[in-house]
Each structure stands twice: as structure tokens, then as C-alpha cells.
Amino acid sequence: MEETDNMKLYSYFRSSASYRVRIALNVKNLPYDYVPVHLVRDGGEQLKPAYRKVNVDGLVPTLVDGNETVPQSLAIIEYLEETHPEPPLLPKAPADRAYVRSLALQVACEIHPLNNLRVLKYLKHTLCVDDDAKDAWYRHWVEAGFATLEAHLAGDARTGKLCFGDTPTLADTCLIPQVFNAQRFKVDTAKFPTIQRIYDHAMQIDAFARAAPGVQPDTE
Amino acid sequence: MEETDNMKLYSYFRSSASYRVRIALNVKNLPYDYVPVHLVRDGGEQLKPAYRKVNVDGLVPTLVDGNETVPQSLAIIEYLEETHPEPPLLPKAPADRAYVRSLALQVACEIHPLNNLRVLKYLKHTLCVDDDAKDAWYRHWVEAGFATLEAHLAGDARTGKLCFGDTPTLADTCLIPQVFNAQRFKVDTAKFPTIQRIYDHAMQIDAFARAAPGVQPDTE
């Protein structure tokens, strides 16, 4: 890859957490160099020494900005918000910021950690759970999480075309990849009409479309 | 309970996420009214209509500050940081803030979601996993998470008596409850010497001691 002054994003096309950061970078119009880390091939490149030198956690994404290395998608997005405030991904008022963060965390702490690749692998290979039970586990946590998110979004006057008004926020950067992921696992997201409506709208926004798993440099 | 102008914290003594917020409130010297929500009794008070009216998610903690209701522990702590900046729980420089947030998120996204009560119940009752396998699951995710946290903390010059220097940050509000929880589940935390050292130091600080599960109004 040619060396540039751009930030570098270590990413996997299908990783929801990477997808969140790709959306944030696009919303903020920040060019970046995409460094693919294949989570499946050869036992997972994220666990190899070469990547552990970048990020000891062995997880994607990692953002490298000059001398700074930032792991964890939400820490990366808050970092981008602080270093490149415009256009903002958080509203101004503390209570509104808390609301947007709480929506994002409902995805990032209550749904996604239970359904990521390493957990599904543990269920299958260590607990010897069959595919039906594994799929039921996946659906259970997504549907429980989406039910409460739907209750928030359907009941809150701040909901617009997106999670908070009509412009993208941290909440959308987390929700949209989770909906994509749920559909991949055959969850009927139409049961959550506000979430579905927000997803359909986001898919028409360039910053989201360009971040989608189907159009990354490492898309298979 | 007597009505006051204090913030209200809906909490369960043994909830790690509630414990995080109790530490943050104490560090910031903010008085608050403790409203107990019993997560076990009678199928869980957090799932009953009375509590769902406060927080539709059916999770603790929830902070109520005047007219504002904030769910999700990390959103609450960021809210407290913005509304009551002193003493701070985040450093000043964006890269340092990102580092502290990433440590907090490693607990909040990679360890705790896999080991909370509802997940352990699903393993036991729906997947019919026996107690040994359930305990192995618990230890697996704590030990994997602590190993990477230990690598960060042992290798970073910013580590002091606590996760970032010598004064409490968001990272400590997450790490300390996770260590407490791990010890309750018989994980040998001494295998992670930097984490153990930070925990031992924190236990001597009043703001942490007063937040501990053993001394709450609803402690059993």
C-alpha cells in the first residue's frame, strides 16, 4: 500500500465494529487508508503477532492517527468527534448526548458482544451447541435488544429520519451495522418498524452506503 | 423514601454496571438517592411494569437527574462528566481520553456483557449447560479480557497507581467492579499483577470503598 498522511483503519469488511467507524469517518469526510485484517482466514489474522503489534487485543477495528493508536470502535468515534468536531456525531446538550450515547451502547454492550464471531465459535466448538440453538441464541439477543431500542425510538420525540433528528449520530453508526448483521442472520427486522425505517433511510445516504460491507476493498 | 433534590440512582448492590456509576458519583462528590431494584427476587424487579416506566430496557442502573432519565452506565458517567466536570474522570488530551475510554470499553463490551446474570441464566436454562461449563465460560471471557487489559496496563507508561496515573478515571470505574465480580466467580486475579495492584490500591480509596457491593442499602 502506498504511504500517505491519511489515518489508517485496520478493518474487516464484515465486522460490525469496523463498519461503525467507517460510517463515522465518512460522515466527517475524513479520508483514510484501509488496512484489511481477515478475521477468518488461517485462524484469524487479528490473532497473529503482526497484528498484535498494532493492537494487543487482537480485535478490529484499530485506528492509527499519526503516532496515536486507538482501539475499540466507540473510543475511536469519540476520538474523531473530539479531533474533528464538524460535522458532529453528537448533539450539543448533555441530556441529548447521553440519550444518543445510550442508544449506541444498547447496541455495543447489549447486543453485539453476544453475537460476534468469537462468541458464536465458542458456542459451537466448546459448548457443542448445534446450529439451530446457535441461531436461536443470535436471534434472542438481537430481538431483545431491538425490542427495547424500538420502544425508545418509537416513543421519543427526538427520533427523526435517523435515531436523533435527521442527521447521523453515534447512535446510527452503531444501529445500522447491527441491522445489516441481523438481516444476514435472517432476523426479520420488519418487526421493528422504526428501526427498519431508519435503516432504509440511512442506506440512501452516501456516508453509510460507502461504509457497507459489500463495497470494501476486502469484500469477498 | 424521603423526597430530595438529589439525583436518583436505580441500582442493585451486586450489579457491576451500577457499581461503576456509584464510583463515579462518589469521585465527583455528588450526593444521590439510592433506589434499589432487586434483579433476582420474584423473577427480577427490573422486568416489572413499575421499573419499565423508569427504564424501558429493564436493566440497571438508571440515573434520574431532575427531568432527565439516563440509562446505560457509560452514558451516565459521560453525562456526569459533562454536567459536573470536577474532579474529572477523563484526562484532557484527546489521545489520552481515547485510551481511557478504550480500557473502559474493553471491560464494558468484551467482558461484562458475556457474563451478566441474564446471559448466565440463558446458558443454564435454555442451552442446559451444566455448572462446570457455565463457570468455564465465565472464566474464559474474564481471563481473555484481563489478559489484554494486563498487556495494555503493564506496557503503558501512563499507568500509575490506577489505570491512568494516580487519580480515578472512567477506566477504573469499569475495571474495579469487574475484578470484584471475577473474584466472586473464583477467578484467580493474581495472575494479572497490574490489574491486581490497581484493584488493591482502589480498595483503599473512599470513593471506591463506599461504592462496593458489600455496603449498599440493599446489600444482603
Coordinates of C-alpha atoms in Angstrom, one line a residue:
Chain A
M1 CA 0.0 0.0 0.0
E2 CA 1.3 3.5 -0.8
E3 CA 2.2 5.5 2.3
T4 CA 0.0 8.6 2.8
D5 CA -0.6 11.0 5.7
N6 CA -4.1 9.7 6.0
M7 CA -5.3 7.9 9.1
K8 CA -5.2 4.1 8.8
L9 CA -8.1 1.9 9.7
Y10 CA -7.5 -1.7 10.3
S11 CA -10.8 -3.2 9.3
Y12 CA -12.6 -6.4 8.2
F13 CA -15.4 -5.8 5.7
R14 CA -18.0 -7.8 7.6
S15 CA -17.0 -6.6 11.1
S16 CA -19.9 -4.5 12.6
A17 CA -17.5 -2.6 14.8
S18 CA -15.3 -1.7 11.8
Y19 CA -18.4 -0.7 9.9
R20 CA -19.3 1.8 12.7
V21 CA -16.0 3.5 12.3
R22 CA -16.2 3.6 8.5
I23 CA -19.5 5.4 8.8
A24 CA -18.1 7.9 11.2
L25 CA -15.0 8.6 9.0
N26 CA -17.3 9.1 6.0
V27 CA -19.8 11.4 7.8
K28 CA -16.8 13.5 8.8
N29 CA -15.4 13.4 5.3
L30 CA -12.1 12.1 6.6
P31 CA -10.0 10.2 4.0
Y32 CA -8.4 7.1 5.4
D33 CA -6.2 4.2 4.3
Y34 CA -8.0 0.8 4.6
V35 CA -5.8 -2.0 6.0
P36 CA -7.6 -5.3 5.7
V37 CA -7.4 -7.8 8.6
H38 CA -9.0 -11.1 7.7
L39 CA -10.9 -12.4 10.8
V40 CA -11.5 -15.9 9.4
R41 CA -8.6 -16.9 7.1
D42 CA -5.9 -19.0 8.6
G43 CA -7.4 -18.9 12.1
G44 CA -7.7 -15.2 12.0
E45 CA -5.1 -12.6 11.1
Q46 CA -6.2 -10.5 14.1
L47 CA -4.6 -13.1 16.4
K48 CA -1.2 -13.2 14.7
P49 CA 1.8 -11.4 16.1
A50 CA 2.0 -8.9 13.2
Y51 CA -1.5 -7.5 14.1
R52 CA -1.0 -7.9 17.9
K53 CA 1.9 -5.4 17.5
V54 CA -0.7 -2.9 16.2
N55 CA -3.4 -3.9 18.7
V56 CA -2.6 -6.2 21.5
D57 CA -6.3 -7.0 21.9
G58 CA -6.5 -8.9 18.7
L59 CA -9.7 -7.2 17.7
V60 CA -10.7 -4.9 14.9
P61 CA -11.1 -2.1 14.2
T62 CA -7.9 -0.1 15.2
L63 CA -7.4 3.5 14.1
V64 CA -3.9 4.8 13.7
D65 CA -3.6 8.6 13.5
G66 CA 0.0 9.7 13.3
N67 CA 1.6 8.4 16.5
E68 CA -1.7 7.6 18.1
T69 CA -3.2 4.1 18.1
V70 CA -6.8 3.8 19.2
P71 CA -8.7 0.5 19.7
Q72 CA -12.4 0.0 20.4
S73 CA -14.9 1.4 17.9
L74 CA -16.7 3.7 20.3
A75 CA -13.5 5.1 21.7
I76 CA -12.4 5.8 18.1
I77 CA -15.6 7.6 17.2
E78 CA -15.4 9.8 20.3
Y79 CA -11.8 10.5 19.4
L80 CA -12.8 11.5 15.9
E81 CA -15.6 13.7 17.4
E82 CA -13.0 15.5 19.6
T83 CA -10.3 15.9 17.0
H84 CA -12.6 16.6 14.0
P85 CA -15.8 18.1 15.5
E86 CA -17.5 19.0 12.3
P87 CA -20.0 17.7 11.2
P88 CA -20.8 16.5 14.7
L89 CA -21.9 12.9 15.6
L90 CA -23.2 14.0 19.0
P91 CA -25.8 16.7 19.7
K92 CA -24.9 19.7 21.9
A93 CA -27.0 19.4 25.1
P94 CA -25.6 16.9 27.8
A95 CA -29.0 15.1 28.1
D96 CA -29.3 14.7 24.4
R97 CA -25.7 13.5 24.2
A98 CA -26.4 11.0 26.9
Y99 CA -29.5 9.8 25.1
V100 CA -27.6 9.2 21.8
R101 CA -24.7 7.5 23.7
S102 CA -27.2 5.3 25.5
L103 CA -28.7 4.1 22.2
A104 CA -25.2 3.4 20.8
L105 CA -24.3 1.5 24.0
Q106 CA -27.5 -0.6 23.8
V107 CA -26.1 -2.0 20.6
A108 CA -22.5 -2.1 21.6
C109 CA -23.0 -3.6 25.1
E110 CA -26.3 -5.5 25.0
I111 CA -26.5 -7.0 21.5
H112 CA -23.2 -7.1 19.6
P113 CA -20.9 -8.7 22.2
L114 CA -23.1 -11.7 22.4
N115 CA -23.2 -12.3 18.7
N116 CA -19.8 -11.7 17.4
L117 CA -17.7 -14.3 15.7
R118 CA -15.6 -15.4 18.7
V119 CA -18.7 -16.0 20.8
L120 CA -20.5 -18.0 18.1
K121 CA -17.4 -20.0 17.7
Y122 CA -17.2 -20.8 21.5
L123 CA -20.9 -21.8 21.5
K124 CA -20.3 -24.2 18.5
H125 CA -16.9 -25.6 19.3
T126 CA -16.6 -25.5 23.1
L127 CA -20.2 -25.9 24.2
C128 CA -21.0 -28.1 21.2
V129 CA -24.3 -26.2 20.6
D130 CA -26.0 -27.2 17.4
D131 CA -26.7 -24.7 14.6
D132 CA -30.3 -24.3 15.4
A133 CA -29.6 -23.4 19.0
K134 CA -26.8 -21.1 18.0
D135 CA -29.1 -19.3 15.6
A136 CA -31.8 -19.1 18.3
W137 CA -29.1 -17.6 20.6
Y138 CA -28.3 -15.0 18.0
R139 CA -31.9 -14.1 17.4
H140 CA -32.7 -14.0 21.1
W141 CA -30.2 -11.2 21.9
V142 CA -30.8 -9.2 18.7
E143 CA -34.6 -9.3 19.2
A144 CA -34.4 -8.5 22.9
G145 CA -32.1 -5.6 22.1
F146 CA -34.1 -4.3 19.1
A147 CA -37.4 -4.5 21.1
T148 CA -36.1 -2.0 23.7
L149 CA -34.4 0.1 21.0
E150 CA -37.7 0.2 19.1
A151 CA -39.5 1.2 22.3
H152 CA -37.1 4.1 22.8
L153 CA -37.1 5.2 19.1
A154 CA -40.8 4.9 18.6
G155 CA -41.6 6.7 21.8
D156 CA -39.1 9.6 21.7
A157 CA -39.9 12.9 20.1
R158 CA -36.3 13.3 19.1
T159 CA -36.4 10.5 16.6
G160 CA -36.4 11.8 13.1
K161 CA -35.4 10.2 9.8
L162 CA -32.5 8.8 11.8
C163 CA -32.1 7.9 15.5
F164 CA -31.8 11.5 16.6
G165 CA -33.2 14.0 14.2
D166 CA -32.3 13.8 10.5
T167 CA -28.6 13.9 10.6
P168 CA -26.3 11.0 11.5
T169 CA -25.2 10.5 15.1
L170 CA -23.1 8.0 17.1
A171 CA -26.4 6.0 17.6
D172 CA -26.8 5.5 13.8
T173 CA -23.2 4.4 13.4
C174 CA -24.0 1.5 15.8
L175 CA -27.5 0.7 14.8
I176 CA -27.1 0.4 11.0
P177 CA -24.3 -2.2 11.1
Q178 CA -26.3 -4.2 13.7
V179 CA -29.4 -4.2 11.4
F180 CA -27.2 -5.3 8.5
N181 CA -25.8 -8.1 10.6
A182 CA -29.2 -9.2 11.9
Q183 CA -30.5 -9.5 8.3
R184 CA -27.5 -11.6 7.4
F185 CA -28.6 -13.9 10.2
K186 CA -32.2 -14.0 8.9
V187 CA -33.7 -11.9 11.7
D188 CA -37.0 -10.3 10.4
T189 CA -36.1 -6.7 11.2
A190 CA -39.5 -5.6 9.7
K191 CA -40.9 -6.5 13.2
F192 CA -39.2 -3.3 14.4
P193 CA -40.7 -0.7 12.1
T194 CA -38.9 2.4 13.4
I195 CA -35.6 0.7 13.3
Q196 CA -36.4 -0.6 9.8
R197 CA -37.4 2.9 8.6
I198 CA -34.2 4.4 10.0
Y199 CA -32.1 1.7 8.3
D200 CA -33.8 2.2 4.9
H201 CA -33.2 5.9 5.1
A202 CA -29.6 5.5 6.1
M203 CA -29.0 3.2 3.2
Q204 CA -29.7 6.1 0.9
I205 CA -27.0 8.3 2.5
D206 CA -23.7 8.3 0.8
A207 CA -21.6 8.1 4.0
F208 CA -23.5 4.9 5.0
A209 CA -23.6 3.4 1.6
R210 CA -19.8 3.7 1.1
A211 CA -19.2 2.1 4.5
A212 CA -21.3 -1.0 3.8
P213 CA -19.6 -4.5 3.9
G214 CA -20.5 -5.1 0.3
V215 CA -18.2 -2.4 -1.1
Q216 CA -15.0 -2.6 0.9
P217 CA -11.5 -3.3 -0.5
D218 CA -11.5 -6.7 1.1
T219 CA -15.1 -7.6 0.3
E220 CA -15.4 -11.2 -0.8
Chain B
M1 CA -38.0 7.3 50.8
E2 CA -37.9 11.0 51.6
E3 CA -38.0 13.2 48.5
T4 CA -34.9 15.3 48.0
D5 CA -33.4 17.3 45.1
N6 CA -30.7 14.7 44.8
M7 CA -30.2 12.7 41.7
K8 CA -31.7 9.2 42.0
L9 CA -29.8 6.1 41.1
Y10 CA -31.7 2.9 40.4
S11 CA -29.2 0.3 41.4
Y12 CA -28.7 -3.3 42.6
F13 CA -25.9 -3.8 45.1
R14 CA -24.3 -6.6 43.1
S15 CA -24.7 -5.2 39.6
S16 CA -21.3 -4.3 38.1
A17 CA -22.8 -1.6 35.9
S18 CA -24.5 0.0 38.9
Y19 CA -21.2 -0.2 40.9
R20 CA -19.4 1.7 38.1
V21 CA -21.9 4.6 38.4
R22 CA -21.7 4.6 42.2
I23 CA -17.9 5.0 42.0
A24 CA -18.3 7.9 39.5
L25 CA -20.9 9.7 41.7
N26 CA -18.6 9.3 44.8
V27 CA -15.5 10.5 42.9
K28 CA -17.4 13.6 42.0
N29 CA -18.8 14.0 45.5
L30 CA -22.4 14.0 44.2
P31 CA -25.0 13.0 46.8
Y32 CA -27.7 10.7 45.4
D33 CA -30.7 8.8 46.5
Y34 CA -30.3 5.1 46.2
V35 CA -33.4 3.3 44.7
P36 CA -32.9 -0.5 45.0
V37 CA -34.1 -2.7 42.1
H38 CA -33.8 -6.4 43.0
L39 CA -32.6 -8.3 40.0
V40 CA -33.3 -11.7 41.3
R41 CA -36.3 -11.7 43.7
D42 CA -39.7 -12.6 42.1
G43 CA -38.2 -13.0 38.6
G44 CA -36.5 -9.7 38.7
E45 CA -38.0 -6.3 39.6
Q46 CA -36.2 -4.7 36.6
L47 CA -38.6 -6.5 34.3
K48 CA -41.8 -5.4 36.1
P49 CA -44.0 -2.6 34.7
A50 CA -43.2 -0.2 37.6
Y51 CA -39.5 -0.2 36.6
R52 CA -40.1 -0.4 32.9
K53 CA -41.8 3.0 33.3
V54 CA -38.5 4.4 34.5
N55 CA -36.3 2.5 32.0
V56 CA -37.9 0.6 29.2
D57 CA -34.8 -1.5 28.8
G58 CA -35.3 -3.4 32.1
L59 CA -31.7 -3.0 33.0
V60 CA -29.9 -1.3 35.9
P61 CA -28.5 1.3 36.5
T62 CA -30.7 4.2 35.6
L63 CA -29.9 7.8 36.7
V64 CA -32.7 10.3 37.1
D65 CA -31.5 13.9 37.3
G66 CA -34.4 16.3 37.5
N67 CA -36.4 15.7 34.3
E68 CA -33.6 13.7 32.6
T69 CA -33.5 9.9 32.7
V70 CA -30.3 8.3 31.6
P71 CA -29.8 4.6 31.1
Q72 CA -26.5 2.7 30.3
S73 CA -23.7 3.1 32.8
L74 CA -21.1 4.6 30.4
A75 CA -23.6 7.1 29.1
I76 CA -24.4 8.1 32.7
I77 CA -20.8 8.6 33.6
E78 CA -20.1 10.6 30.4
Y79 CA -23.2 12.7 31.3
L80 CA -21.9 13.3 34.9
E81 CA -18.5 14.2 33.4
E82 CA -20.2 16.9 31.2
T83 CA -22.5 18.2 33.8
H84 CA -20.1 18.0 36.8
P85 CA -16.7 18.3 35.2
E86 CA -14.7 18.4 38.5
P87 CA -13.0 16.3 39.5
P88 CA -12.6 14.9 36.0
L89 CA -12.9 11.2 35.2
L90 CA -11.3 11.7 31.8
P91 CA -7.9 13.3 31.0
K92 CA -7.6 16.4 28.8
A93 CA -5.8 15.3 25.6
P94 CA -7.9 13.5 23.0
A95 CA -5.5 10.6 22.6
D96 CA -5.4 10.1 26.4
R97 CA -9.2 10.3 26.6
A98 CA -9.4 7.7 23.8
Y99 CA -7.0 5.4 25.7
V100 CA -9.0 5.7 28.9
R101 CA -12.3 5.1 27.1
S102 CA -10.8 2.1 25.3
L103 CA -9.8 0.5 28.6
A104 CA -13.3 1.1 29.9
L105 CA -14.9 -0.4 26.7
Q106 CA -12.7 -3.4 26.9
V107 CA -14.5 -4.2 30.2
A108 CA -17.9 -3.0 29.1
C109 CA -18.0 -4.5 25.6
E110 CA -15.7 -7.5 25.7
I111 CA -16.1 -9.0 29.2
H112 CA -19.1 -7.9 31.2
P113 CA -21.9 -8.5 28.5
L114 CA -20.9 -12.1 28.3
N115 CA -21.0 -12.7 32.0
N116 CA -24.0 -10.9 33.3
L117 CA -26.9 -12.5 35.0
R118 CA -29.3 -12.8 32.1
V119 CA -26.6 -14.5 29.9
L120 CA -25.6 -17.0 32.6
K121 CA -29.3 -17.8 33.0
Y122 CA -29.7 -18.4 29.3
L123 CA -26.8 -20.7 29.3
K124 CA -28.2 -22.7 32.2
H125 CA -31.9 -22.8 31.4
T126 CA -32.1 -22.5 27.6
L127 CA -28.9 -24.2 26.5
C128 CA -28.9 -26.6 29.5
V129 CA -25.2 -26.0 30.1
D130 CA -24.0 -27.6 33.3
D131 CA -22.5 -25.6 36.1
D132 CA -18.9 -26.5 35.3
A133 CA -19.3 -25.4 31.7
K134 CA -21.0 -22.3 32.7
D135 CA -18.2 -21.4 35.1
A136 CA -15.6 -22.2 32.4
W137 CA -17.5 -19.8 30.1
Y138 CA -17.4 -17.1 32.7
R139 CA -13.6 -17.6 33.4
H140 CA -12.8 -17.8 29.6
W141 CA -14.1 -14.3 28.8
V142 CA -12.8 -12.7 32.0
E143 CA -9.4 -14.2 31.5
A144 CA -9.2 -13.3 27.8
G145 CA -10.3 -9.8 28.6
F146 CA -8.0 -9.4 31.6
A147 CA -5.0 -10.7 29.6
T148 CA -5.3 -7.9 27.0
L149 CA -6.0 -5.3 29.7
E150 CA -3.0 -6.5 31.6
A151 CA -0.9 -6.2 28.5
H152 CA -2.1 -2.6 28.0
L153 CA -1.7 -1.6 31.6
A154 CA 1.7 -3.3 32.2
G155 CA 3.1 -1.9 29.0
D156 CA 1.9 1.7 29.0
A157 CA 3.8 4.5 30.7
R158 CA 0.6 6.2 31.6
T159 CA -0.3 3.5 34.1
G160 CA 0.1 4.7 37.7
K161 CA -1.4 3.6 41.0
L162 CA -4.6 3.4 39.0
C163 CA -5.3 2.7 35.3
F164 CA -4.3 6.2 34.1
G165 CA -2.0 8.0 36.6
D166 CA -2.9 8.1 40.2
T167 CA -6.4 9.6 40.1
P168 CA -9.6 7.7 39.3
T169 CA -10.8 7.7 35.7
L170 CA -13.6 6.1 33.7
A171 CA -11.3 3.1 33.2
D172 CA -11.1 2.4 36.9
T173 CA -14.9 2.8 37.3
C174 CA -15.2 -0.2 34.9
L175 CA -12.2 -2.3 35.9
I176 CA -12.7 -2.4 39.7
P177 CA -16.3 -3.8 39.6
Q178 CA -15.1 -6.4 37.0
V179 CA -12.3 -7.5 39.3
F180 CA -14.8 -7.8 42.2
N181 CA -17.1 -9.8 40.1
A182 CA -14.3 -12.1 38.8
Q183 CA -13.2 -12.8 42.4
R184 CA -16.8 -13.7 43.3
F185 CA -16.7 -16.2 40.5
K186 CA -13.4 -17.6 41.8
V187 CA -11.1 -16.3 39.0
D188 CA -7.6 -16.0 40.3
T189 CA -7.0 -12.3 39.6
A190 CA -3.4 -12.5 41.0
K191 CA -2.5 -13.9 37.5
F192 CA -2.9 -10.3 36.3
P193 CA -0.5 -8.5 38.6
T194 CA -1.0 -4.9 37.3
I195 CA -4.8 -5.3 37.5
Q196 CA -4.5 -6.8 41.0
R197 CA -2.2 -3.9 42.1
I198 CA -4.7 -1.3 40.8
Y199 CA -7.6 -3.1 42.4
D200 CA -5.8 -3.3 45.8
H201 CA -5.0 0.4 45.6
A202 CA -8.5 1.4 44.6
M203 CA -10.0 -0.5 47.5
Q204 CA -8.2 1.9 49.9
I205 CA -9.9 5.0 48.3
D206 CA -13.0 6.2 50.0
A207 CA -15.0 6.8 46.7
F208 CA -14.4 3.1 45.7
A209 CA -14.9 1.7 49.2
R210 CA -18.3 3.4 49.6
A211 CA -19.4 2.1 46.2
A212 CA -18.7 -1.6 47.0
P213 CA -21.5 -4.1 46.8
G214 CA -20.9 -5.1 50.5
V215 CA -22.0 -1.7 51.9
Q216 CA -25.1 -0.7 49.8
P217 CA -28.6 0.0 51.3
D218 CA -29.8 -3.2 49.6
T219 CA -26.8 -5.4 50.4
E220 CA -27.9 -8.9 51.6

